[in-house]
Short mmCIF file of C-alpha atoms in Angstrom, two decimals:
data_model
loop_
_atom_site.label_atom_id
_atom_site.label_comp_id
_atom_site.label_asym_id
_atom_site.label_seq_id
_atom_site.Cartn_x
_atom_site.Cartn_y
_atom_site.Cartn_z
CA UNK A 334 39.05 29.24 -3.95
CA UNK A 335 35.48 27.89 -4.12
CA UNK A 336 33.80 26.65 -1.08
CA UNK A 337 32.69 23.35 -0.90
CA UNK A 338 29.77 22.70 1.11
CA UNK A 339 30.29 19.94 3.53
CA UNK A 340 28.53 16.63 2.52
CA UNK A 341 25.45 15.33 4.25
CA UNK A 342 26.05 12.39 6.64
CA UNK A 343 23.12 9.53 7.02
CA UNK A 344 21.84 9.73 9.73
CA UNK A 345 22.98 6.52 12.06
CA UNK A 346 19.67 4.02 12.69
CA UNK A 347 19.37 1.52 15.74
CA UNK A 348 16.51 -1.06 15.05
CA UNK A 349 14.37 -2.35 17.59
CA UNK A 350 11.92 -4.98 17.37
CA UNK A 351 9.58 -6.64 20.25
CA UNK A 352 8.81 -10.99 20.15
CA UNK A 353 6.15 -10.73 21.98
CA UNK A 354 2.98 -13.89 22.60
CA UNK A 355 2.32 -15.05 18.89
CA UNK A 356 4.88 -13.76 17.18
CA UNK A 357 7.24 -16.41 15.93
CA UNK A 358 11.20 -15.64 15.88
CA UNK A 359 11.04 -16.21 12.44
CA UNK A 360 8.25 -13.50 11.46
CA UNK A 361 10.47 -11.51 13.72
CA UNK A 362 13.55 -11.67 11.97
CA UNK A 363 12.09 -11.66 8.49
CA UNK A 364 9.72 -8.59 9.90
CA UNK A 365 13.09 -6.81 11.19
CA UNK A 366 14.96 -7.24 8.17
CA UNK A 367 12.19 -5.61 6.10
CA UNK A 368 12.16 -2.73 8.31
CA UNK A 369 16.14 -2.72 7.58
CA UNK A 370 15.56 -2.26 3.68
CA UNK A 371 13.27 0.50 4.63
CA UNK A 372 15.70 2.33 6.58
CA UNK A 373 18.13 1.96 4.16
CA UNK A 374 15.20 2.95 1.60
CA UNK A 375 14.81 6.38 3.87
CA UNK A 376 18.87 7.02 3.46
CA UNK A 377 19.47 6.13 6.76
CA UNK A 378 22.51 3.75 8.04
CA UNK A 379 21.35 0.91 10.13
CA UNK A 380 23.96 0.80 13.43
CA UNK A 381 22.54 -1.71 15.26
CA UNK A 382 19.28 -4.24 15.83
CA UNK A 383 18.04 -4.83 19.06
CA UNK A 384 14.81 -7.23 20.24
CA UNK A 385 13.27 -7.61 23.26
CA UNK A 386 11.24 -10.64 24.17
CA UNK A 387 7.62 -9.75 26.55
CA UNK A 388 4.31 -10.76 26.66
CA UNK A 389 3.19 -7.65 25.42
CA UNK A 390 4.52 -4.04 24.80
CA UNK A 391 4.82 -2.02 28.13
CA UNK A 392 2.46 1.21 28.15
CA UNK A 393 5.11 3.30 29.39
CA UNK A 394 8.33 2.42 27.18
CA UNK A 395 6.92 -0.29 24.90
CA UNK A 396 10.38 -2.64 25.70
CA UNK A 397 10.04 -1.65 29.32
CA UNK A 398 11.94 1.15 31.21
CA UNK A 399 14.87 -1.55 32.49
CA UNK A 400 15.62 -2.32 28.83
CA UNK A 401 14.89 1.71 27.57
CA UNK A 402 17.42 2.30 29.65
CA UNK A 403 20.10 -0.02 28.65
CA UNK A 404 19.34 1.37 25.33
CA UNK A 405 19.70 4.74 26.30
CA UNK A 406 23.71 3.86 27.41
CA UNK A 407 24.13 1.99 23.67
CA UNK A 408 23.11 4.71 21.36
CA UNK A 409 25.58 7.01 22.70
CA UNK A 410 28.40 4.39 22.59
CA UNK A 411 27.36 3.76 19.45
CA UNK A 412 26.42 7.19 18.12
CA UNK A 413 22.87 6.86 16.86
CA UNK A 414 20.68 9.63 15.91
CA UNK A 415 17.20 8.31 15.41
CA UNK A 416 15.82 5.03 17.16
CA UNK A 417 13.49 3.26 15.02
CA UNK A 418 10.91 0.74 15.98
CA UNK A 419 9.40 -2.38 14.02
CA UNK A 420 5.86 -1.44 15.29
CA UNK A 421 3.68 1.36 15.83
CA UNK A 422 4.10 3.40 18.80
CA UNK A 423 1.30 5.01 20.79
CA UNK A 424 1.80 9.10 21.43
CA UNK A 425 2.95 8.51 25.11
CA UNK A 426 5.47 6.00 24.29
CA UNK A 427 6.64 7.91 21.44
CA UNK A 428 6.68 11.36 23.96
CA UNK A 429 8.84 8.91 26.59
CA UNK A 430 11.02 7.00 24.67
CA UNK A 431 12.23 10.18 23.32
CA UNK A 432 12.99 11.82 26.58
CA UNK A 433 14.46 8.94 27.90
CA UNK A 434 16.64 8.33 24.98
CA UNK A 435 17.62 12.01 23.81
CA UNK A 436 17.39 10.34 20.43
CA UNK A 437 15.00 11.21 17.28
CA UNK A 438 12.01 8.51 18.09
CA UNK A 439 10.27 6.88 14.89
CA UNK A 440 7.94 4.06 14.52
CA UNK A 441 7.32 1.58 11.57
CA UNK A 442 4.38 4.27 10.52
CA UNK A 443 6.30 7.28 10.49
CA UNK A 444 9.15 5.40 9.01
CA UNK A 445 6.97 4.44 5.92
CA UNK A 446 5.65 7.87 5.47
CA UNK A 447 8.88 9.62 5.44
CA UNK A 448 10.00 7.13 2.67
CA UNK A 449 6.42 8.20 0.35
CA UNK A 450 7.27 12.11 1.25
CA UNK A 451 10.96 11.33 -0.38
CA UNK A 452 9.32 9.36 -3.29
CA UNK A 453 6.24 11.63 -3.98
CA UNK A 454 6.74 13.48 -7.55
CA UNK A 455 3.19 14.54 -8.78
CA UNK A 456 0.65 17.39 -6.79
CA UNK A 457 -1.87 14.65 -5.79
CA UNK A 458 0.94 12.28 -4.56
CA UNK A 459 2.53 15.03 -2.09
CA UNK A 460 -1.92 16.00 -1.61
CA UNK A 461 -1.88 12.32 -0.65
CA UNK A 462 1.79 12.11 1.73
CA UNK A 463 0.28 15.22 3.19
CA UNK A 464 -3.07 14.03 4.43
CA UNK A 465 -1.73 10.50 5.60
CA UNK A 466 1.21 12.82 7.35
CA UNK A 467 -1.18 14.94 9.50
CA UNK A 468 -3.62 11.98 10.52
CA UNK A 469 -0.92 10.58 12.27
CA UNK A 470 0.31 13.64 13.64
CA UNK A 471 -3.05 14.81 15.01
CA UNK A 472 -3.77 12.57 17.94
CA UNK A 473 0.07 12.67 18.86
CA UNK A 474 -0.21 16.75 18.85
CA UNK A 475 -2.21 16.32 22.33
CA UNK A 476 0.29 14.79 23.63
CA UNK A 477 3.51 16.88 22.45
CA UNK A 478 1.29 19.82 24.54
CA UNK A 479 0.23 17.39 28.12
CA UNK A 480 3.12 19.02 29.87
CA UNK A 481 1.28 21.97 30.33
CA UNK A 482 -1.93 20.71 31.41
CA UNK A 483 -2.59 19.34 34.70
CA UNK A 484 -4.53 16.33 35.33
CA UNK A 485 -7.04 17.51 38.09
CA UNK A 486 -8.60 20.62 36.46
CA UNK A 487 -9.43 24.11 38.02
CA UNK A 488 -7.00 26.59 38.59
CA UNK A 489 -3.52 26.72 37.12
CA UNK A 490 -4.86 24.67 34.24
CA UNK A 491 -5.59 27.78 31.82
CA UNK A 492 -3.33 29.28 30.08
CA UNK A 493 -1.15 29.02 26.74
CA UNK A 494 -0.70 25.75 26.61
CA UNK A 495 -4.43 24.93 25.85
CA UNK A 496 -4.84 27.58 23.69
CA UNK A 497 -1.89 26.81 21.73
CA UNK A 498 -3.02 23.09 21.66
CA UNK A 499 -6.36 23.88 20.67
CA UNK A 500 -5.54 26.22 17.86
CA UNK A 501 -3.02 23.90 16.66
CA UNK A 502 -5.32 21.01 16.37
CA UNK A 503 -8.10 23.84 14.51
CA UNK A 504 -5.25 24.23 12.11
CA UNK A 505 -4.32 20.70 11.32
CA UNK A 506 -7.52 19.79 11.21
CA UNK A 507 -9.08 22.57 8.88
CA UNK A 508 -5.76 21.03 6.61
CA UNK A 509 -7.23 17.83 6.73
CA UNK A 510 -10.56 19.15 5.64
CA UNK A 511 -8.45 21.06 2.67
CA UNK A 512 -6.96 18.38 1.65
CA UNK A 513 -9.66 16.19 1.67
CA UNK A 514 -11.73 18.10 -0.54
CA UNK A 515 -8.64 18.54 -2.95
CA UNK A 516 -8.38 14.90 -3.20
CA UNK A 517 -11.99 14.11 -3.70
CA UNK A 518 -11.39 16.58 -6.89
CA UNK A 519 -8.91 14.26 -7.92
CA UNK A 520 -11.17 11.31 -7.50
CA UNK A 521 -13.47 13.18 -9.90
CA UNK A 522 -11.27 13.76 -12.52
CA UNK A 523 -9.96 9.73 -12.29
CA UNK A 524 -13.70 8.90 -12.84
CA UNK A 525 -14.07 11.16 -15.52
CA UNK A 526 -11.42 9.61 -17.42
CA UNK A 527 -12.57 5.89 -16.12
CA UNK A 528 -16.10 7.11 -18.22
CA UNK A 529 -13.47 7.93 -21.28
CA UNK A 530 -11.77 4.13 -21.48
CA UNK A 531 -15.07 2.57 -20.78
CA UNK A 532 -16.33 4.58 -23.58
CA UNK A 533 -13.74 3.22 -26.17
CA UNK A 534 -14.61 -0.35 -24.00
CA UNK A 535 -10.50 -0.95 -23.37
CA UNK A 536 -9.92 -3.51 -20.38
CA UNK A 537 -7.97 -1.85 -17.44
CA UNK A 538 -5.06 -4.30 -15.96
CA UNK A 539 -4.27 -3.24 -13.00
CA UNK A 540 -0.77 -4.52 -12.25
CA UNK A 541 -0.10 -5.06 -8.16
CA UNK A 542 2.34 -6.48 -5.99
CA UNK A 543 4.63 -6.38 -3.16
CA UNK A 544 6.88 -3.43 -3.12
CA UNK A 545 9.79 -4.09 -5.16
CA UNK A 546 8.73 -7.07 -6.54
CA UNK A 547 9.01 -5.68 -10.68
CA UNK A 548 6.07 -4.01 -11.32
CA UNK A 549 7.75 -0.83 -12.89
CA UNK A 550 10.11 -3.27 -14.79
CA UNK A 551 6.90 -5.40 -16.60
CA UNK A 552 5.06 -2.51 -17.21
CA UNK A 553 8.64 -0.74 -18.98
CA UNK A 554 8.92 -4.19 -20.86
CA UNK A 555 5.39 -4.31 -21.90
CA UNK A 556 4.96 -0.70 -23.15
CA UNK A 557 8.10 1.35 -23.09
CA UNK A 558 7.19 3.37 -20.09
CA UNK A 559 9.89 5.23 -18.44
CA UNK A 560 9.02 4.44 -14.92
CA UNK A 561 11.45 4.87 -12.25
CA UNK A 562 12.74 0.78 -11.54
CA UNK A 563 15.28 0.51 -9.01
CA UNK A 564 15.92 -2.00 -6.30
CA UNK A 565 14.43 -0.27 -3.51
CA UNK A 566 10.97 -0.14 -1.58
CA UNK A 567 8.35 2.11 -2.98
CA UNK A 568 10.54 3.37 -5.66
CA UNK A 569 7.70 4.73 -7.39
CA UNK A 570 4.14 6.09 -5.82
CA UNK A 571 2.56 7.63 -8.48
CA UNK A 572 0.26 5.55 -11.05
CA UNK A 573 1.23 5.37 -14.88
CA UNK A 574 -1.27 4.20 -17.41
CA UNK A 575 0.09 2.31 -20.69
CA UNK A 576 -1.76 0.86 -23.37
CA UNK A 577 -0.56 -2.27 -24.75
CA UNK A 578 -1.86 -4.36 -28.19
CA UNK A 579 -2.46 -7.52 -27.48
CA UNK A 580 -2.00 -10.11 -30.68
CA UNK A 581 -5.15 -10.05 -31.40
CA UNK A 582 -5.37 -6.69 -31.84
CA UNK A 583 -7.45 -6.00 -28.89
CA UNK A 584 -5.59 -2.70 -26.42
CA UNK A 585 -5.39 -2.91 -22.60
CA UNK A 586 -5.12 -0.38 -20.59
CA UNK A 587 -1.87 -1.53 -18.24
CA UNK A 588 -1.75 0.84 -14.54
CA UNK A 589 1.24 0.49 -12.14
CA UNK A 590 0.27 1.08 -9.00
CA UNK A 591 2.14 1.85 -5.51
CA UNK A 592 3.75 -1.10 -3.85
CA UNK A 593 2.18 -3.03 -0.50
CA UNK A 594 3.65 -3.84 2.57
CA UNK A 595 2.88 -6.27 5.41
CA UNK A 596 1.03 -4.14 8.08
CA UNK A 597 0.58 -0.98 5.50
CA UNK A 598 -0.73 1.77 7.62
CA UNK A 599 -4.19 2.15 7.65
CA UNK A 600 -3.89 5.87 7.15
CA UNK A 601 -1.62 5.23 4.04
CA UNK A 602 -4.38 3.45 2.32
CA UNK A 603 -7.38 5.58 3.61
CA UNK A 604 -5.22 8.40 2.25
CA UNK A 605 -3.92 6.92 -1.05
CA UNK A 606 -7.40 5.65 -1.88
CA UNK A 607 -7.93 8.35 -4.85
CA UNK A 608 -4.45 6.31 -6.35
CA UNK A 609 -6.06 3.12 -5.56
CA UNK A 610 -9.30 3.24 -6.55
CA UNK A 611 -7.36 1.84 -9.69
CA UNK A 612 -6.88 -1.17 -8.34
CA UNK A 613 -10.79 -1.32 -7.41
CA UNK A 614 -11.84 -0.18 -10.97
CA UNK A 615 -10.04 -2.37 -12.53
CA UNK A 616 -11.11 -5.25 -15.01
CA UNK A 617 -8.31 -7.23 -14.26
CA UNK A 618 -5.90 -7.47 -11.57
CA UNK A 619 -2.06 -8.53 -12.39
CA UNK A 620 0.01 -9.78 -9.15
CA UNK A 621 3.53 -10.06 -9.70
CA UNK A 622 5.44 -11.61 -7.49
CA UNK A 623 9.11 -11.79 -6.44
CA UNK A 624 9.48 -15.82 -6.26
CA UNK A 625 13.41 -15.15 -5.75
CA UNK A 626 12.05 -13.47 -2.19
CA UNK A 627 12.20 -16.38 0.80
CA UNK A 628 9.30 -15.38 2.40
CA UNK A 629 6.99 -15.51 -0.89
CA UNK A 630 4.21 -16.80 0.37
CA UNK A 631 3.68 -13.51 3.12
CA UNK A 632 4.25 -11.41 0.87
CA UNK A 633 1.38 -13.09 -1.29
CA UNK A 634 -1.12 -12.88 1.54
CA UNK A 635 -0.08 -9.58 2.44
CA UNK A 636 -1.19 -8.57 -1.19
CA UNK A 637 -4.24 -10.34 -0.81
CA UNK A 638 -5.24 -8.70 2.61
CA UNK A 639 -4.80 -4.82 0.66
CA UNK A 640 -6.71 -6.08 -2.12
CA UNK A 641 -9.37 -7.13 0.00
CA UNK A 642 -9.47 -3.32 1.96
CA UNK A 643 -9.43 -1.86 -1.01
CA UNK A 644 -12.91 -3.71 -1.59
CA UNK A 645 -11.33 -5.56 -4.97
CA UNK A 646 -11.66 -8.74 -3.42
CA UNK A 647 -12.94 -11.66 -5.66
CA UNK A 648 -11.76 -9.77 -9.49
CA UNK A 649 -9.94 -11.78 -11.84
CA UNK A 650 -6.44 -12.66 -11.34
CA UNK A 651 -4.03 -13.22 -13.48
CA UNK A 652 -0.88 -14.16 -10.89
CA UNK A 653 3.23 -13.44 -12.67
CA UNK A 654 6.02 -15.31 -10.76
CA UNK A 655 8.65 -12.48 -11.34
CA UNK A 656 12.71 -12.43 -11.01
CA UNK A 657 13.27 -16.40 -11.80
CA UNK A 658 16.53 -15.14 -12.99
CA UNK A 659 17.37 -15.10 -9.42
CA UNK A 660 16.21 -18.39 -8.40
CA UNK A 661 19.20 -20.84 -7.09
CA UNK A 662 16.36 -23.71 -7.56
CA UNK A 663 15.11 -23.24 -11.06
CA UNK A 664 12.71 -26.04 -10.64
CA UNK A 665 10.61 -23.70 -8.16
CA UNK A 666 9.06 -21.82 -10.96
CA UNK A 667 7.24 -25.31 -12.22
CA UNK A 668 6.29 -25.97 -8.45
CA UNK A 669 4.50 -22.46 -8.02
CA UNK A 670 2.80 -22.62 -11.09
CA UNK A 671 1.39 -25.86 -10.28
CA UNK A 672 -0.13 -24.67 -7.27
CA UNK A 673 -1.62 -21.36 -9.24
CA UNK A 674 -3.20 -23.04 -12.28
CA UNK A 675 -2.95 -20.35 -15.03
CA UNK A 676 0.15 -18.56 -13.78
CA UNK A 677 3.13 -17.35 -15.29
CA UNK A 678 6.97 -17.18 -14.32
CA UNK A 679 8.82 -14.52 -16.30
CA UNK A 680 11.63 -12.26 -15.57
CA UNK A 681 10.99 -8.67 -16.55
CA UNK A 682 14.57 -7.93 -15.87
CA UNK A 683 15.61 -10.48 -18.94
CA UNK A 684 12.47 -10.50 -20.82
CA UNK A 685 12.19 -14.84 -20.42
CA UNK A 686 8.53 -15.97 -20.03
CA UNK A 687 7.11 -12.21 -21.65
CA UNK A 688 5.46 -14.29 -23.86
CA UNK A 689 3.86 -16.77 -22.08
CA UNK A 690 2.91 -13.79 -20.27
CA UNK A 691 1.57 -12.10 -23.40
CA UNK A 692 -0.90 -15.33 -24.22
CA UNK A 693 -2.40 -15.64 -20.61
CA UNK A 694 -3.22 -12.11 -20.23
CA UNK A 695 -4.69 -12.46 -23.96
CA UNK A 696 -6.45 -15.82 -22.63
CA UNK A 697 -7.66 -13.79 -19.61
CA UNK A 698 -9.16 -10.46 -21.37
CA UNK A 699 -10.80 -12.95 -24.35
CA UNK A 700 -14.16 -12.86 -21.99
CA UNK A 701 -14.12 -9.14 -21.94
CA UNK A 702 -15.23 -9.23 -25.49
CA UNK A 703 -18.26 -11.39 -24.94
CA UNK A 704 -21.31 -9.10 -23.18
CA UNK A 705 -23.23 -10.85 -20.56
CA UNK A 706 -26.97 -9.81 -19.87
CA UNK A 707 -28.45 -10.12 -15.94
CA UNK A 708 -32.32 -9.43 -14.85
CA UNK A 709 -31.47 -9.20 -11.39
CA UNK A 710 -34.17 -8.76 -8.47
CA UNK A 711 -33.60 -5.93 -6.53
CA UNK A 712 -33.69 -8.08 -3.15
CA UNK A 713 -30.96 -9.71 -4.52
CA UNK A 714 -28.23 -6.58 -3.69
CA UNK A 715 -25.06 -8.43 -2.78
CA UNK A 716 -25.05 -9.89 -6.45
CA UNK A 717 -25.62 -6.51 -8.39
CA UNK A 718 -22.93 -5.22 -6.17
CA UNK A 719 -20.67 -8.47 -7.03
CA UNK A 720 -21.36 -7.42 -10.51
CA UNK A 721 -20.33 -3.64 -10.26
CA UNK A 722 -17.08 -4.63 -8.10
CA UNK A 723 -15.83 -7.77 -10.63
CA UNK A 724 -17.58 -6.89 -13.77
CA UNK A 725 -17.68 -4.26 -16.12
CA UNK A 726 -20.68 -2.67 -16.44
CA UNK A 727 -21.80 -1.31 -19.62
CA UNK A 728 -25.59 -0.24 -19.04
CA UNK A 729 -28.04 -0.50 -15.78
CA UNK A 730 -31.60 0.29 -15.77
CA UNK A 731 -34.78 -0.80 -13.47
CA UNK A 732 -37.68 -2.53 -14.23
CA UNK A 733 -40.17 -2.80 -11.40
CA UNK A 734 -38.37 -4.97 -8.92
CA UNK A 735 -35.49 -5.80 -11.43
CA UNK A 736 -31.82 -4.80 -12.16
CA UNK A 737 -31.55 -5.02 -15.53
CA UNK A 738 -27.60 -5.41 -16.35
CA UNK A 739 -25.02 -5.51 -19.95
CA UNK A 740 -21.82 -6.08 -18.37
CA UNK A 741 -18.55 -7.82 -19.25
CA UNK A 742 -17.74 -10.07 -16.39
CA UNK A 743 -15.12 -12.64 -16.02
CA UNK A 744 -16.28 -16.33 -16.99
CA UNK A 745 -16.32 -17.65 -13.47
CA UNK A 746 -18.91 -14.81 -12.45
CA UNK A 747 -21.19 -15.80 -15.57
CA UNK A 748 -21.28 -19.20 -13.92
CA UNK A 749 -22.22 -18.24 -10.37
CA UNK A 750 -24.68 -15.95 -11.96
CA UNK A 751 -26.56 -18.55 -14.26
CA UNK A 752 -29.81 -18.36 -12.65
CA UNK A 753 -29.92 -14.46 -13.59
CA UNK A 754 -29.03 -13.95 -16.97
CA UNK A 755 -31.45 -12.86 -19.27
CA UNK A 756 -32.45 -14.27 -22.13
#
């Protein structure tokens, strides 16, 4: 008779969120139900979502010990094994909440992480998971060793518990420093091959979006990539590059990149910069969008806000209305577009707009093939750095107090830049 081993169960997830002073119930709700998909996203089974309304988060228990408590009483009624929380959760709250509750304690933070670690597939992806992992671990590893310290100093507060804190925090730190220097390899060898496509002078698209909102899906569409698509946040966190011919024969370089999120961790994008330094290379930016989503225009800003971190702020835009196939309202396609002049609604899923989609990225690279030339002054810096971060730059050199520029650069930088270009 052959043994069966006994199937995995999902671990049971009670949700709790805090309304505190300008926080609307409807950011709330929308805010919980996103950190519901990513629960579910993580394998886990959402019990149970509880809110708490306060002016602020308690520094104790965050909800406040009354309210802890009753907590405490449900998740045993109820059979929970990990207690998750819509917001970040300082290391004493965390340490608390957790000894109060008897329960596995997460926060939004660690609740994103764990969903990258499951999704990682390539070395600098799990390089990346890893780094972002122990920078959030390392100023909660103090804490996981106060118990043995005492407050007041002197005698009786020697001993292993210091030293076991101290050369815990050597270790996770000399990690850091590992992995750190791995990664900035990795950043090298993305330049390098940057230098090789600006060699054979191919545009770089860089598509981005809200998580799940289709980028895998356009970019399989568009080039026959065999990216992971599935309905699910951050289905896929490593970046694939696909060339595409354009009808007029010109190629573009097409890069997925990993999904954003409303309040992305900062370490997450500190961590994942070598990945998105794509999106900051990048001649073009493509935003899809899920317009079947009901809280579209967040999500939108939230892109926006990551775009702007990632110092890609002001680049050419080229905005896709995804997943109209889902729209009860067909007519809110038209509406959208109106408000984004030069937009597109397609559905990757069907393959309705592609080609509309197809003639306004064409429209949008046609500049790319025209070379601008810029005799910069020197004083002038916040312009030759406009020029490196939007443009394309194909040759730099000085003369006396002069940048000298050949770039390609979108047709609404040649216009602010009128007064510079060289004749």
């Amino acid at each position: 008779m052959i043994e069966t081993k006994p199937k995995k169960q999902a671990e049971r997830a009670l949700l709790i969120g805090l309304e505190q002073n300008g926080v609307s119930k409807w950011d709330l709700r929308d805010s919980m139900e996103e950190l519901r998909e990513l629960a579910s996203s993580a394998g886990a089974e959402v019990v149970d979502t509880v809110t708490q309304k306060l002016p602020k988060p308690t520094a104790p228990f965050y909800i406040g010990k009354g309210k802890a408590e009753a907590i405490r009483d449900s998740v045993q009624s109820q059979r929970v094994t990990s207690v998750i929380f819509n917001d970040e959760l300082s290391p004493a709250q965390g340490r608390n909440l957790e000894n109060l509750l008897s329960r596995k304690v997460l926060d939004r933070t660690q609740l994103i992480l764990d969903i990258f670690a499951q999704r990682a597939r390539s070395r600098e992806g799990r390089l990346q998971i890893e780094l972002a992992q122990l920078q959030y671990l390392l100023p909660r590893l103090t804490r996981m060793w106060h118990h043995l310290s005492r407050q007041t100093g002197g005698i009786g507060t020697r001993g292993p518990g210091e030293t076991q804190l101290e050369v815990d925090r050597r270790r996770v730190q000399e990690r850091i420093a590992r992995l750190e220097r791995e990664l900035e390899g990795v950043r090298k060898v993305r330049s390098v091959q940057r230098q090789g496509r600006k060699r054979h002078q191919w545009p770089v698209a860089a598509v981005v979006g809200y998580t799940n909102a289709g980028k895998s899906t356009l970019l399989n569409l568009m080039t026959g990539a065999d990216v992971l698509a599935v309905d699910k946040l951050f289905a896929t966190l490593d970046p694939t590059t696909r060339s595409f011919t354009l009808p007029n024969k010109q190629r573009v370089l097409l890069t997925d990149t990993v999904g954003f999120l409303r309040n992305l961790p900062h370490t997450l994008i500190e961590s994942f910069k070598a990945t998105l330094e794509e999106v900051s290379e990048a001649d073009l930016l493509i935003h899809v969008v899920d317009l079947s989503h009901p809280r579209v225009d967040e999500q939108m800003i939230a892109v926006d806000s990551v775009i702007k971190e990632l110092n890609a702020f002001g680049k050419q835009t080229l905005i896709v209305f995804n997943k109209i196939d889902l729209l009860e309202n067909p007519d809110l396609a038209s509406t959208y577009c109106r408000r984004f002049p030069g937009s597109v609604a397609i559905s990757a899923k069907t393959g309705h707009g592609i080609d509309e989609f197809v003639d306004a990225l064409q429209s949008a690279l046609s500049a790319w093939r025209l070379r601008s030339h810029f005799r910069v002054p020197l004083s002038e810096s916040n312009f030759i750095a406009e020029i490196h971060r939007v443009g394309h730059v194909l040759e730099l050199r000085y003369e006396n107090e002069y940048a000298v520029i050949t770039a390609h650069v979108p047709p609404h930088l040649e216009q602010k830049l009128t007064g510079f270009i060289a004749r």
